[in-house]
JSON list of N, CA and C in Angstrom, two decimals:
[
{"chain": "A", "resi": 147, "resn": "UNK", "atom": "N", "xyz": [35.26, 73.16, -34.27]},
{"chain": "A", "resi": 147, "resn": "UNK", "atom": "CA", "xyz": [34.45, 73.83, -35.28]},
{"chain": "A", "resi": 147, "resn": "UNK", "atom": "C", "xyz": [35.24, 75.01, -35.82]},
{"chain": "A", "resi": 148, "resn": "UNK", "atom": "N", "xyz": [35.71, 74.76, -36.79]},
{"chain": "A", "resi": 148, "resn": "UNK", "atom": "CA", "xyz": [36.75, 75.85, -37.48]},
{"chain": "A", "resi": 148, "resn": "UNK", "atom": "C", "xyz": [36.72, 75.77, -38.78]},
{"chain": "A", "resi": 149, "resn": "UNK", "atom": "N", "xyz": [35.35, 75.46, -39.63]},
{"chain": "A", "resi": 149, "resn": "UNK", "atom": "CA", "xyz": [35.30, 75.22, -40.57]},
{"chain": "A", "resi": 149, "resn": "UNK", "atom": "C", "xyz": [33.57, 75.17, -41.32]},
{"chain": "A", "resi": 150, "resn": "UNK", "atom": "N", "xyz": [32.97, 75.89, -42.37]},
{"chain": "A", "resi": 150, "resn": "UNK", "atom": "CA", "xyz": [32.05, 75.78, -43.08]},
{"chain": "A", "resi": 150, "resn": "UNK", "atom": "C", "xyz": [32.16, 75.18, -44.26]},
{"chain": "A", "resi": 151, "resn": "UNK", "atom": "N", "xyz": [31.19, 74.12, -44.79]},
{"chain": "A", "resi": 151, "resn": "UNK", "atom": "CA", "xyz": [31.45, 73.13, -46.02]},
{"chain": "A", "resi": 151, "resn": "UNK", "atom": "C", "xyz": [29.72, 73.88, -46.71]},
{"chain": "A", "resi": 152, "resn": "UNK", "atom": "N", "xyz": [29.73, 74.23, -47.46]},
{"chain": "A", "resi": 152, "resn": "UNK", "atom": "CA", "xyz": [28.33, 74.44, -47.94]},
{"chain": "A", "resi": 152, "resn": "UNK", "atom": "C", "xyz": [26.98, 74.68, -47.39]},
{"chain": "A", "resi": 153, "resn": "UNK", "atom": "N", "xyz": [27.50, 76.21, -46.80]},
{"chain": "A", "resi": 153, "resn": "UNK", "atom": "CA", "xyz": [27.16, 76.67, -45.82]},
{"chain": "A", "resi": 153, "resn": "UNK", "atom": "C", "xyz": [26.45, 76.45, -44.12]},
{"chain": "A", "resi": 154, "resn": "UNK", "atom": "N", "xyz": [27.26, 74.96, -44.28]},
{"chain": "A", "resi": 154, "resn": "UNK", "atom": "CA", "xyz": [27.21, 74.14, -42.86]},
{"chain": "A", "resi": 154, "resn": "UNK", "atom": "C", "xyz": [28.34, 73.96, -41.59]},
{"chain": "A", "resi": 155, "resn": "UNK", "atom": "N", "xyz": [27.90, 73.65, -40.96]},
{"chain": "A", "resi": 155, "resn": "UNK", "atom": "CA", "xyz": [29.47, 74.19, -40.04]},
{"chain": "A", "resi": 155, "resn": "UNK", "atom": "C", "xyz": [29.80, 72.50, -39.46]},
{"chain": "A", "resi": 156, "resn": "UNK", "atom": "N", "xyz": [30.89, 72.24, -39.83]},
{"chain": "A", "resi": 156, "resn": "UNK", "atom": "CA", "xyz": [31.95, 71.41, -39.85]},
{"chain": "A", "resi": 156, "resn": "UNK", "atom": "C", "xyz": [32.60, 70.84, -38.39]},
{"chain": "A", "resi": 157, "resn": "UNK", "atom": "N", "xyz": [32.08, 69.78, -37.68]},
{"chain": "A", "resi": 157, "resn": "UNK", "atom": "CA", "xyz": [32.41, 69.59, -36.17]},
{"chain": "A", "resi": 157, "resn": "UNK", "atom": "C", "xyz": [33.44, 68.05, -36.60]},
{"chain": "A", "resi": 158, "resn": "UNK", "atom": "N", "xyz": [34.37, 68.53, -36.55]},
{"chain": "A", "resi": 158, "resn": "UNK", "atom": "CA", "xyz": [35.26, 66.79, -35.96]},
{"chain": "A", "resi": 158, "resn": "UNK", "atom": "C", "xyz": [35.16, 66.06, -34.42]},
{"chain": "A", "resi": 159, "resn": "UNK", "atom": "N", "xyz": [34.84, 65.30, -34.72]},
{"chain": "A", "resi": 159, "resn": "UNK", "atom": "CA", "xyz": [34.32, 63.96, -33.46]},
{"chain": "A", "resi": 159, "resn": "UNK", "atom": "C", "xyz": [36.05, 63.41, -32.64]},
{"chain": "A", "resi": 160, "resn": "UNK", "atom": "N", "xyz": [35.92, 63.85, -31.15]},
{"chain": "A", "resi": 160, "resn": "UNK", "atom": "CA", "xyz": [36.62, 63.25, -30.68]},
{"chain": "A", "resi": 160, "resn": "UNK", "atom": "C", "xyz": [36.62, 62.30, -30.18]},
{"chain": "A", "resi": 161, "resn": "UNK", "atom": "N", "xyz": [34.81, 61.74, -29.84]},
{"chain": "A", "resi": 161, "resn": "UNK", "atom": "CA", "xyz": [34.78, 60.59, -29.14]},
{"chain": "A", "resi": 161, "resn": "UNK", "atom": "C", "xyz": [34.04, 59.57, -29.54]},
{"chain": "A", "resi": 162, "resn": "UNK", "atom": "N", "xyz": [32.67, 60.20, -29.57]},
{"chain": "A", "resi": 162, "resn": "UNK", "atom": "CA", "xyz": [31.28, 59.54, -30.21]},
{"chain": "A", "resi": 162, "resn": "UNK", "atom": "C", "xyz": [30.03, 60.69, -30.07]},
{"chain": "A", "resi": 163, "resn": "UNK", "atom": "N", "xyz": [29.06, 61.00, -31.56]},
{"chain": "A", "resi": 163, "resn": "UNK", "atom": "CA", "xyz": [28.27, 61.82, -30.94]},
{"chain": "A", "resi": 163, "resn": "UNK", "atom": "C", "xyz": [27.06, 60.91, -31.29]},
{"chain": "A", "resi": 164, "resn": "UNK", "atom": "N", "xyz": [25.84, 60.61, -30.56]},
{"chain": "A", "resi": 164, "resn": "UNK", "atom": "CA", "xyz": [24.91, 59.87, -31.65]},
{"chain": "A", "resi": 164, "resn": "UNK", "atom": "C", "xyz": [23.65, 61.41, -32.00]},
{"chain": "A", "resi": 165, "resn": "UNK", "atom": "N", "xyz": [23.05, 60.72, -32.57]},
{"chain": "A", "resi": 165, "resn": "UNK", "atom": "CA", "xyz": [21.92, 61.29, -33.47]},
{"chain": "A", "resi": 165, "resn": "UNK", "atom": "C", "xyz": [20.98, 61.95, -32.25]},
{"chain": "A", "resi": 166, "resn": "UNK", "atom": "N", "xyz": [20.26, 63.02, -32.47]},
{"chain": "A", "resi": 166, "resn": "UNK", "atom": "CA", "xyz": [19.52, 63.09, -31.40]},
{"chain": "A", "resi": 166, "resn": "UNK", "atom": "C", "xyz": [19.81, 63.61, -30.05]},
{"chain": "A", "resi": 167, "resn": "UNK", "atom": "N", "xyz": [21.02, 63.51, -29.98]},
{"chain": "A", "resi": 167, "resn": "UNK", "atom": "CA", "xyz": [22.11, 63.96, -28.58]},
{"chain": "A", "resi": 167, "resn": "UNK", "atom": "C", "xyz": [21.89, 65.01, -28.08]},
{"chain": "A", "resi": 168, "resn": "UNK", "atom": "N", "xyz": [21.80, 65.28, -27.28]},
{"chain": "A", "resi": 168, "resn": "UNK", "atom": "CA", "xyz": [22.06, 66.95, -26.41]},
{"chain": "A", "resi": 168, "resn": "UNK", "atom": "C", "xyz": [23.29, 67.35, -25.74]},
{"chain": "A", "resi": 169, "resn": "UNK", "atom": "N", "xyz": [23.91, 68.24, -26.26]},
{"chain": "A", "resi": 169, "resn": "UNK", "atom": "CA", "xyz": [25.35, 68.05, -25.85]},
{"chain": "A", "resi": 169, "resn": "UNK", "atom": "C", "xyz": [25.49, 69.60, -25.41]},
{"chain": "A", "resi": 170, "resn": "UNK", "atom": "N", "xyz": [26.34, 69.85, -24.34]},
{"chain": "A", "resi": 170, "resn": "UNK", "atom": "CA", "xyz": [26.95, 71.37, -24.07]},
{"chain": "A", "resi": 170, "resn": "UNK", "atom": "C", "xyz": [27.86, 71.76, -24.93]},
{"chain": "A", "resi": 171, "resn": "UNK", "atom": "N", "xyz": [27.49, 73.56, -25.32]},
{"chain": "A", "resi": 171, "resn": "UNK", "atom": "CA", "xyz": [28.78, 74.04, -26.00]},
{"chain": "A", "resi": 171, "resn": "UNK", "atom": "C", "xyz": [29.35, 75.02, -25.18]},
{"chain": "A", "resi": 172, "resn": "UNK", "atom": "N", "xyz": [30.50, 74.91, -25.08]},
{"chain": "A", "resi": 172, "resn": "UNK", "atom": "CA", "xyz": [31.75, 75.50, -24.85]},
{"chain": "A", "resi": 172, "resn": "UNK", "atom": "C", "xyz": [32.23, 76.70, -25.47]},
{"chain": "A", "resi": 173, "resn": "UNK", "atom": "N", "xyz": [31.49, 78.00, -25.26]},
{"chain": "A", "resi": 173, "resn": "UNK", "atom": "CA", "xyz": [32.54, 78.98, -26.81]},
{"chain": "A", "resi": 173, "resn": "UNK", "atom": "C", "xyz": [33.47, 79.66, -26.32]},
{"chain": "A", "resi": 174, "resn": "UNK", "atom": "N", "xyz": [34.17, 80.21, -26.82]},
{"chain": "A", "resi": 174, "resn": "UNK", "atom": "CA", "xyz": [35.49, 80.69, -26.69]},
{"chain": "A", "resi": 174, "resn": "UNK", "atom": "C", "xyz": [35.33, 81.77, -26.05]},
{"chain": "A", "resi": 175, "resn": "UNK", "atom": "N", "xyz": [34.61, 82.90, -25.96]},
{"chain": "A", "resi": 175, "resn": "UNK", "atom": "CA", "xyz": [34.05, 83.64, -25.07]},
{"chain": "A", "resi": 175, "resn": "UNK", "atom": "C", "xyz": [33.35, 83.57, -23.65]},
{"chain": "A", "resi": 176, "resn": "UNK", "atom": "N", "xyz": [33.34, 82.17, -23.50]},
{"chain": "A", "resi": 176, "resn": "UNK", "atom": "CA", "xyz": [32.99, 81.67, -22.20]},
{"chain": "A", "resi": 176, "resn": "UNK", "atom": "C", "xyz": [31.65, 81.15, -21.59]},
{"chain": "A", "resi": 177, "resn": "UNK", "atom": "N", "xyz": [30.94, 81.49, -22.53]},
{"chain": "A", "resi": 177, "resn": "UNK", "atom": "CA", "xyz": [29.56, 81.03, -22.47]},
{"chain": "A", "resi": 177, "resn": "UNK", "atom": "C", "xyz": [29.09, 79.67, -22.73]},
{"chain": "A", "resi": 178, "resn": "UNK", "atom": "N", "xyz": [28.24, 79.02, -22.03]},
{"chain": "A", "resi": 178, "resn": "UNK", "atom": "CA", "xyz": [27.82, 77.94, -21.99]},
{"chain": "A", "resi": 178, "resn": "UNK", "atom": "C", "xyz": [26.40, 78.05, -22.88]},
{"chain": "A", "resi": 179, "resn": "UNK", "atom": "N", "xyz": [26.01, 76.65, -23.67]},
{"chain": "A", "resi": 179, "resn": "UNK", "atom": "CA", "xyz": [24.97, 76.69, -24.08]},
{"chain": "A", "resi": 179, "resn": "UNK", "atom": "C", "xyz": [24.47, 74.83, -24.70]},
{"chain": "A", "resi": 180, "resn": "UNK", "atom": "N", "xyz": [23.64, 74.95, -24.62]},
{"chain": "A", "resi": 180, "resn": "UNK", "atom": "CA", "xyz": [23.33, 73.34, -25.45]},
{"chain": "A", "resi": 180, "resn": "UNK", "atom": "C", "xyz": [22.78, 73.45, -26.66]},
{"chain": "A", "resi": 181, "resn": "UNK", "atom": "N", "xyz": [23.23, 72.11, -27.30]},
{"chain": "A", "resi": 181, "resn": "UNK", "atom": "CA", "xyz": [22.86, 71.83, -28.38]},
{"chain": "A", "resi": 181, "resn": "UNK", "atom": "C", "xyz": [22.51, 70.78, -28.80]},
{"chain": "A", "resi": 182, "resn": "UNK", "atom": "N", "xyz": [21.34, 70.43, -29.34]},
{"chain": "A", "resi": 182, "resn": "UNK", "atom": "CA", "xyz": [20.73, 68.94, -29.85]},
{"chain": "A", "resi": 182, "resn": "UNK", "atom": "C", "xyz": [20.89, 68.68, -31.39]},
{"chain": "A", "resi": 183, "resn": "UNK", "atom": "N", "xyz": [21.75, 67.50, -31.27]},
{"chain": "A", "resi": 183, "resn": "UNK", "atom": "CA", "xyz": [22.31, 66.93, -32.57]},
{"chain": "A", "resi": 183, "resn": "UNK", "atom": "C", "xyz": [21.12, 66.43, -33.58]},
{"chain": "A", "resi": 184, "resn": "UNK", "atom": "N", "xyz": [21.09, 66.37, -35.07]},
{"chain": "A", "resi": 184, "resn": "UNK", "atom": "CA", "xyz": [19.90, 66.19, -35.92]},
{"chain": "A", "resi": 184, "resn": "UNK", "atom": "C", "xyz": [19.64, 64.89, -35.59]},
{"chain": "A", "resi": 185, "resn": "UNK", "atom": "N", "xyz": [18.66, 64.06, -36.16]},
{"chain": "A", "resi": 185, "resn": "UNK", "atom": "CA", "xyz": [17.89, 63.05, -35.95]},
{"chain": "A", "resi": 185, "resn": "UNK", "atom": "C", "xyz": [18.67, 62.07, -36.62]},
{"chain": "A", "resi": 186, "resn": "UNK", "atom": "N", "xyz": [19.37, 62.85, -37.56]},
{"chain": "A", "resi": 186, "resn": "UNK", "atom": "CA", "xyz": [20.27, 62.16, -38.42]},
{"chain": "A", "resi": 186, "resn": "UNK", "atom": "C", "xyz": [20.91, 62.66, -38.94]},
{"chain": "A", "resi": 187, "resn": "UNK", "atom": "N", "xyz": [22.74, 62.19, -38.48]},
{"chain": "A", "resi": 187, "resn": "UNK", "atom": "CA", "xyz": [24.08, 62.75, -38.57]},
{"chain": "A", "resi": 187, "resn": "UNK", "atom": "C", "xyz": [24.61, 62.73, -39.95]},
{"chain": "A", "resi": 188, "resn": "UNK", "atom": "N", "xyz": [24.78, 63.83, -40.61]},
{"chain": "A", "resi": 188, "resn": "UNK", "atom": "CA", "xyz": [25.38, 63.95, -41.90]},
{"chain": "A", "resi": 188, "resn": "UNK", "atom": "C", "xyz": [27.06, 63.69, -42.02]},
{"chain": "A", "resi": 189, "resn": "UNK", "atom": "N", "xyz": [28.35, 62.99, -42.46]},
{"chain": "A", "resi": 189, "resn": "UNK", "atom": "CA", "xyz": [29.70, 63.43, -42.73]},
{"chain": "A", "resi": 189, "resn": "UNK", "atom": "C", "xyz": [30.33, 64.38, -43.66]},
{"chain": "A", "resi": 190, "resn": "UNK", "atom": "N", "xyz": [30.71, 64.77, -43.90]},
{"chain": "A", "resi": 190, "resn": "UNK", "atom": "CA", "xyz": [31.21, 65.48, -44.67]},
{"chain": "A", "resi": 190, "resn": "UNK", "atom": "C", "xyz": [31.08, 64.58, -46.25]},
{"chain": "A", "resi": 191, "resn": "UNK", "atom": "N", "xyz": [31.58, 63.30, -45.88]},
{"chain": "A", "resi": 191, "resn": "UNK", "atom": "CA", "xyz": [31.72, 62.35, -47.34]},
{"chain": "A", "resi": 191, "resn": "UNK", "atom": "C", "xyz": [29.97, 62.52, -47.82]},
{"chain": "A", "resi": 192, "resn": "UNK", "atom": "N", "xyz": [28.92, 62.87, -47.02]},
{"chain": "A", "resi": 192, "resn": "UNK", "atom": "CA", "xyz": [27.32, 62.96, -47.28]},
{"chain": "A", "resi": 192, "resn": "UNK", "atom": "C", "xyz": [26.98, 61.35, -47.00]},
{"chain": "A", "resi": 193, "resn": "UNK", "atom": "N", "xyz": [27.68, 60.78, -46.07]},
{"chain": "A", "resi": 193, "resn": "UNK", "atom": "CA", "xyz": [26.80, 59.83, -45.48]},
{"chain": "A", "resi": 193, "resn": "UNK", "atom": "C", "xyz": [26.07, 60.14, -44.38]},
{"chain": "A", "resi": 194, "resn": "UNK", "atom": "N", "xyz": [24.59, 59.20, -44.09]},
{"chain": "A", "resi": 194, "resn": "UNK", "atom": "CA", "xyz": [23.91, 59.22, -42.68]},
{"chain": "A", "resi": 194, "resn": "UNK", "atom": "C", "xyz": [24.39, 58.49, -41.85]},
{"chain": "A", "resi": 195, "resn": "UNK", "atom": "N", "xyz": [25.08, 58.94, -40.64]},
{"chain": "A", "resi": 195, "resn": "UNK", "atom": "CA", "xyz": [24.70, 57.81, -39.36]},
{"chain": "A", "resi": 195, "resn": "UNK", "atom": "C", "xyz": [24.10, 58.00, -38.14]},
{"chain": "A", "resi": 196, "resn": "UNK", "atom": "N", "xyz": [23.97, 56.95, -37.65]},
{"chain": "A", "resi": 196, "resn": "UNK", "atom": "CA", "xyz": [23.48, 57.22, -36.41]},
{"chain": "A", "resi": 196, "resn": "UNK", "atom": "C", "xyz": [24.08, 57.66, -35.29]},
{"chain": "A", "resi": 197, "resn": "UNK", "atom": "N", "xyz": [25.36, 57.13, -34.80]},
{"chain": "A", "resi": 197, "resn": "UNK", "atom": "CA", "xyz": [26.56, 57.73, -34.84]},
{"chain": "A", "resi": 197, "resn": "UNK", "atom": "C", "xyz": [27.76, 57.73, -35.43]},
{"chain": "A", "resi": 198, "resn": "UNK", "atom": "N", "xyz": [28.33, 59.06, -34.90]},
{"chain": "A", "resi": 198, "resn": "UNK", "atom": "CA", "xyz": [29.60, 59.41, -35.60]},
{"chain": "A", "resi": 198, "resn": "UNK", "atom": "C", "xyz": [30.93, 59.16, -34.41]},
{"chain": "A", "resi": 199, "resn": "UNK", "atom": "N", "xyz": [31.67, 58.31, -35.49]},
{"chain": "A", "resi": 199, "resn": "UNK", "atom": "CA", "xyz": [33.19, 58.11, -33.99]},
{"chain": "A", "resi": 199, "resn": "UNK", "atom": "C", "xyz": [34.43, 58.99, -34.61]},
{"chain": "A", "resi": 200, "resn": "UNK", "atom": "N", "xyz": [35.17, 58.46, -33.37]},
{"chain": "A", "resi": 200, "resn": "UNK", "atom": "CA", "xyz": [36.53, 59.88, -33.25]},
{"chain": "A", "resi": 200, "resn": "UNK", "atom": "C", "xyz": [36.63, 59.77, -35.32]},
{"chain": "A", "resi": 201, "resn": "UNK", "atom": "N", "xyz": [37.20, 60.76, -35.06]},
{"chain": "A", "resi": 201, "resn": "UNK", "atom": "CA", "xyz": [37.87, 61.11, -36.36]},
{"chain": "A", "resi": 201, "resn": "UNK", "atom": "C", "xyz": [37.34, 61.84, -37.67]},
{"chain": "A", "resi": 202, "resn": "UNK", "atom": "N", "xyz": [35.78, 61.41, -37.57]},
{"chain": "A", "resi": 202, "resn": "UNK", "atom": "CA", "xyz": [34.72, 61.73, -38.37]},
{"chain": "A", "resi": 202, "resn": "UNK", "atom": "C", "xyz": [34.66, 63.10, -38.46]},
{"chain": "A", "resi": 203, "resn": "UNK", "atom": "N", "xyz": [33.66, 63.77, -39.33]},
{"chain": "A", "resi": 203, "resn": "UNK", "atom": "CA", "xyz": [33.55, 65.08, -39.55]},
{"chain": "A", "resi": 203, "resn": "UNK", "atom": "C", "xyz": [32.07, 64.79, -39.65]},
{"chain": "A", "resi": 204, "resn": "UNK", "atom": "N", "xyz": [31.43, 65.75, -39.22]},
{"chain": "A", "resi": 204, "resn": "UNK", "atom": "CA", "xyz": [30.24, 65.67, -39.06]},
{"chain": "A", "resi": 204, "resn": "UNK", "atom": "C", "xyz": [29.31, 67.24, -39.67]},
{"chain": "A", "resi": 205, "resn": "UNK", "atom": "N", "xyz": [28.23, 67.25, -40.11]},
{"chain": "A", "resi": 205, "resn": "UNK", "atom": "CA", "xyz": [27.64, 68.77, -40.47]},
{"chain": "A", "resi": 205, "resn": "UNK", "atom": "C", "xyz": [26.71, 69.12, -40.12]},
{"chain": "A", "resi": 206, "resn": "UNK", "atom": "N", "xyz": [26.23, 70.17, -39.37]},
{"chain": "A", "resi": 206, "resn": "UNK", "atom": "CA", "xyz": [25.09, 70.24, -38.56]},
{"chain": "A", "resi": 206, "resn": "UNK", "atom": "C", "xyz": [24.68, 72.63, -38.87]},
{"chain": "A", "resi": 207, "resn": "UNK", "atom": "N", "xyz": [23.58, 72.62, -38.85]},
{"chain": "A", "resi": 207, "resn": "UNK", "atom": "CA", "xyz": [23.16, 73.40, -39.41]},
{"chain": "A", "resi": 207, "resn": "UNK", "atom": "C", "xyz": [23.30, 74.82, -38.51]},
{"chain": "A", "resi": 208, "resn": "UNK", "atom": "N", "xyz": [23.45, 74.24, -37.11]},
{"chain": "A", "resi": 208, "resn": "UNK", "atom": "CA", "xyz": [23.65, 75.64, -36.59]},
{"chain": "A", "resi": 208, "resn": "UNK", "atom": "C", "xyz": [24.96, 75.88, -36.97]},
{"chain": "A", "resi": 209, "resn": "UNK", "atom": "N", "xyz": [24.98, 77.60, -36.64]},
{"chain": "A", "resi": 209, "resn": "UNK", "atom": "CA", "xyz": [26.70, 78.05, -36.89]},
{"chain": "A", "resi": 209, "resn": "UNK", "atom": "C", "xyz": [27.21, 78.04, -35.39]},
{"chain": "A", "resi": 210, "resn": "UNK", "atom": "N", "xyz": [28.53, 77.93, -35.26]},
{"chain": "A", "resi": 210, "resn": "UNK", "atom": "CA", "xyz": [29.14, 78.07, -34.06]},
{"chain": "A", "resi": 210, "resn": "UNK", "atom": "C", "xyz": [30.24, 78.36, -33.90]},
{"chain": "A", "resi": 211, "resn": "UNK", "atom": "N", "xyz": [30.49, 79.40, -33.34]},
{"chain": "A", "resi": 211, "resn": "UNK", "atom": "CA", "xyz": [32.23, 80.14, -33.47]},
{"chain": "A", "resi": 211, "resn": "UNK", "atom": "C", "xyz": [33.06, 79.26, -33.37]},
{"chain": "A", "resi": 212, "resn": "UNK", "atom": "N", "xyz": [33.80, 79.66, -34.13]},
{"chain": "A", "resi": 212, "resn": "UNK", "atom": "CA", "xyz": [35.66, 78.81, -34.31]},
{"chain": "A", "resi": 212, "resn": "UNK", "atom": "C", "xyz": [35.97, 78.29, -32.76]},
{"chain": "A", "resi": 213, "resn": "UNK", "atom": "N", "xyz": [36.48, 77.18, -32.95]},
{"chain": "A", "resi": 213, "resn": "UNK", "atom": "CA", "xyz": [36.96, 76.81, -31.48]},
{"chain": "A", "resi": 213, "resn": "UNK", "atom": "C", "xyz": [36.14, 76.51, -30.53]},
{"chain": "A", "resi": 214, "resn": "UNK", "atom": "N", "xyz": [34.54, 76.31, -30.92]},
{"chain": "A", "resi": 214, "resn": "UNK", "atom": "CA", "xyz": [33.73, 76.09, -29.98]},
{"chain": "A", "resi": 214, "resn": "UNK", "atom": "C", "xyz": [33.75, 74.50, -29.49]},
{"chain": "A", "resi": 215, "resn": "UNK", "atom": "N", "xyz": [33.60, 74.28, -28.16]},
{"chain": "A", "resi": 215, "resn": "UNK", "atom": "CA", "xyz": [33.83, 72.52, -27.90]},
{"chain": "A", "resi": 215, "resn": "UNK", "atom": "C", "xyz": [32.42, 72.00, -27.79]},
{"chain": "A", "resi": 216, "resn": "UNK", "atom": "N", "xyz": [32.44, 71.06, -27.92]},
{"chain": "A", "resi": 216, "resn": "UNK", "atom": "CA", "xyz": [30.96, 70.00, -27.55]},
{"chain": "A", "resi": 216, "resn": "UNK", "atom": "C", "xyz": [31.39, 69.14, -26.76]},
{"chain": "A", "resi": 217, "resn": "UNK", "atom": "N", "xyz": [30.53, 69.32, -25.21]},
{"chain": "A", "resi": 217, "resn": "UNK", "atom": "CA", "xyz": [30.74, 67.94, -24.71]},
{"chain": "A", "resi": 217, "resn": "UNK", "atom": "C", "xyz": [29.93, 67.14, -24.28]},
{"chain": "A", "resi": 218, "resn": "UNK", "atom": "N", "xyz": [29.77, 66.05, -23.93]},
{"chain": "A", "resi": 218, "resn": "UNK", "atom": "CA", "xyz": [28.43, 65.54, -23.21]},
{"chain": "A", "resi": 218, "resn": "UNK", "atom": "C", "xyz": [28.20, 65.88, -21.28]},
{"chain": "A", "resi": 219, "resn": "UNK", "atom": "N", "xyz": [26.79, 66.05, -21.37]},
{"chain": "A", "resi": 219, "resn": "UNK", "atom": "CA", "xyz": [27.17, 66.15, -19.82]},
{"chain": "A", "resi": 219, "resn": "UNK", "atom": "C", "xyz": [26.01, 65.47, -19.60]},
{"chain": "A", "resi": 220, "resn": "UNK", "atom": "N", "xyz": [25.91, 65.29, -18.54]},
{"chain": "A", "resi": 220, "resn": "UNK", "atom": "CA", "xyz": [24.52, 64.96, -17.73]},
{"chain": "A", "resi": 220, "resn": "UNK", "atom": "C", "xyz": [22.88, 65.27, -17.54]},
{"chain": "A", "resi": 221, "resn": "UNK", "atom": "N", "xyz": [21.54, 64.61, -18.03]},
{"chain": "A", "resi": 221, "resn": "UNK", "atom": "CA", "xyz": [20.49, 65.53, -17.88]},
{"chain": "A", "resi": 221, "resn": "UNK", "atom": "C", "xyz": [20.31, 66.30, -16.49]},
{"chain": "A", "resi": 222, "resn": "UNK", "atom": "N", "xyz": [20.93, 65.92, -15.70]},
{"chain": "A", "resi": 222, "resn": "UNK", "atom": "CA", "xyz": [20.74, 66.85, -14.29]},
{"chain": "A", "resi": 222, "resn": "UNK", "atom": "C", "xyz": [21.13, 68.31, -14.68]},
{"chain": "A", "resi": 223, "resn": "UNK", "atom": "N", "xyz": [22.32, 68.55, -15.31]},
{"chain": "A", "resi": 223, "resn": "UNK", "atom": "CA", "xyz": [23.00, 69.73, -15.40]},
{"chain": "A", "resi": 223, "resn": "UNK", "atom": "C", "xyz": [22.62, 70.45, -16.62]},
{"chain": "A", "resi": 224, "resn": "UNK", "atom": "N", "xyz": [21.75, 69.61, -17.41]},
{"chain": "A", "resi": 224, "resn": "UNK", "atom": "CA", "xyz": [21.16, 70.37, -18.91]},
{"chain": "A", "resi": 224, "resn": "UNK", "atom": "C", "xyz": [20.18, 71.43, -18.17]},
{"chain": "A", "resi": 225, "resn": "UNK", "atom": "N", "xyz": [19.70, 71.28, -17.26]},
{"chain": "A", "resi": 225, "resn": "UNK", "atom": "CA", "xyz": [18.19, 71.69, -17.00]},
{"chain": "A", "resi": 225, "resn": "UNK", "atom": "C", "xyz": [18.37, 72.91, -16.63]},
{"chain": "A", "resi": 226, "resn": "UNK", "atom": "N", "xyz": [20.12, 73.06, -16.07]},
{"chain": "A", "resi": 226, "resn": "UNK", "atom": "CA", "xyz": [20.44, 74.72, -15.24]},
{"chain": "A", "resi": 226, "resn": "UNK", "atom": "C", "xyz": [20.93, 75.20, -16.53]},
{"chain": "A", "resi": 227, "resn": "UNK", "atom": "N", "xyz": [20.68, 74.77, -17.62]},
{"chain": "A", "resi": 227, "resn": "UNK", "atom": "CA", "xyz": [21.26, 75.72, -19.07]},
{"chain": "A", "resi": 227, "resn": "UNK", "atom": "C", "xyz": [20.22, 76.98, -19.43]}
]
């Protein structure tokens, strides 16, 4: 996340994210936090999918500092967020 497109913040996909997802963020300051992906994934090109694979660019409404990671983890370990 190193990037805003119309006043949305700009995540490139390294793996797969789907719609709906709950994913951990990673920020550069060290803090942990989660985040649940929209119901429906916007690209940059302004298509919907359901999911998005490596390479994609994706736009999602929260902001999130430069360099922040998303990863997937486990519902066991969401719950201590």
């Amino acid at each position: 996340t190193e990037e805003m497109l119309k006043g949305r913040c700009v995540i490139r996909v390294r793996n797969n994210i789907m719609a709906g997802e709950t994913l951990e963020t990673l920020v550069p300051d060290g803090s942990i936090s989660a985040i649940t992906m929209p119901q429906r994934l916007v690209t940059t090109d302004g298509n919907q999918v359901e999911c998005a694979n490596n390479s994609q660019h994706i736009l999602i409404d929260q902001v999130l500092e430069p360099y922040t990671i998303l990863r997937r983890v486990s519902a066991r370990i969401l719950h201590k967020i």
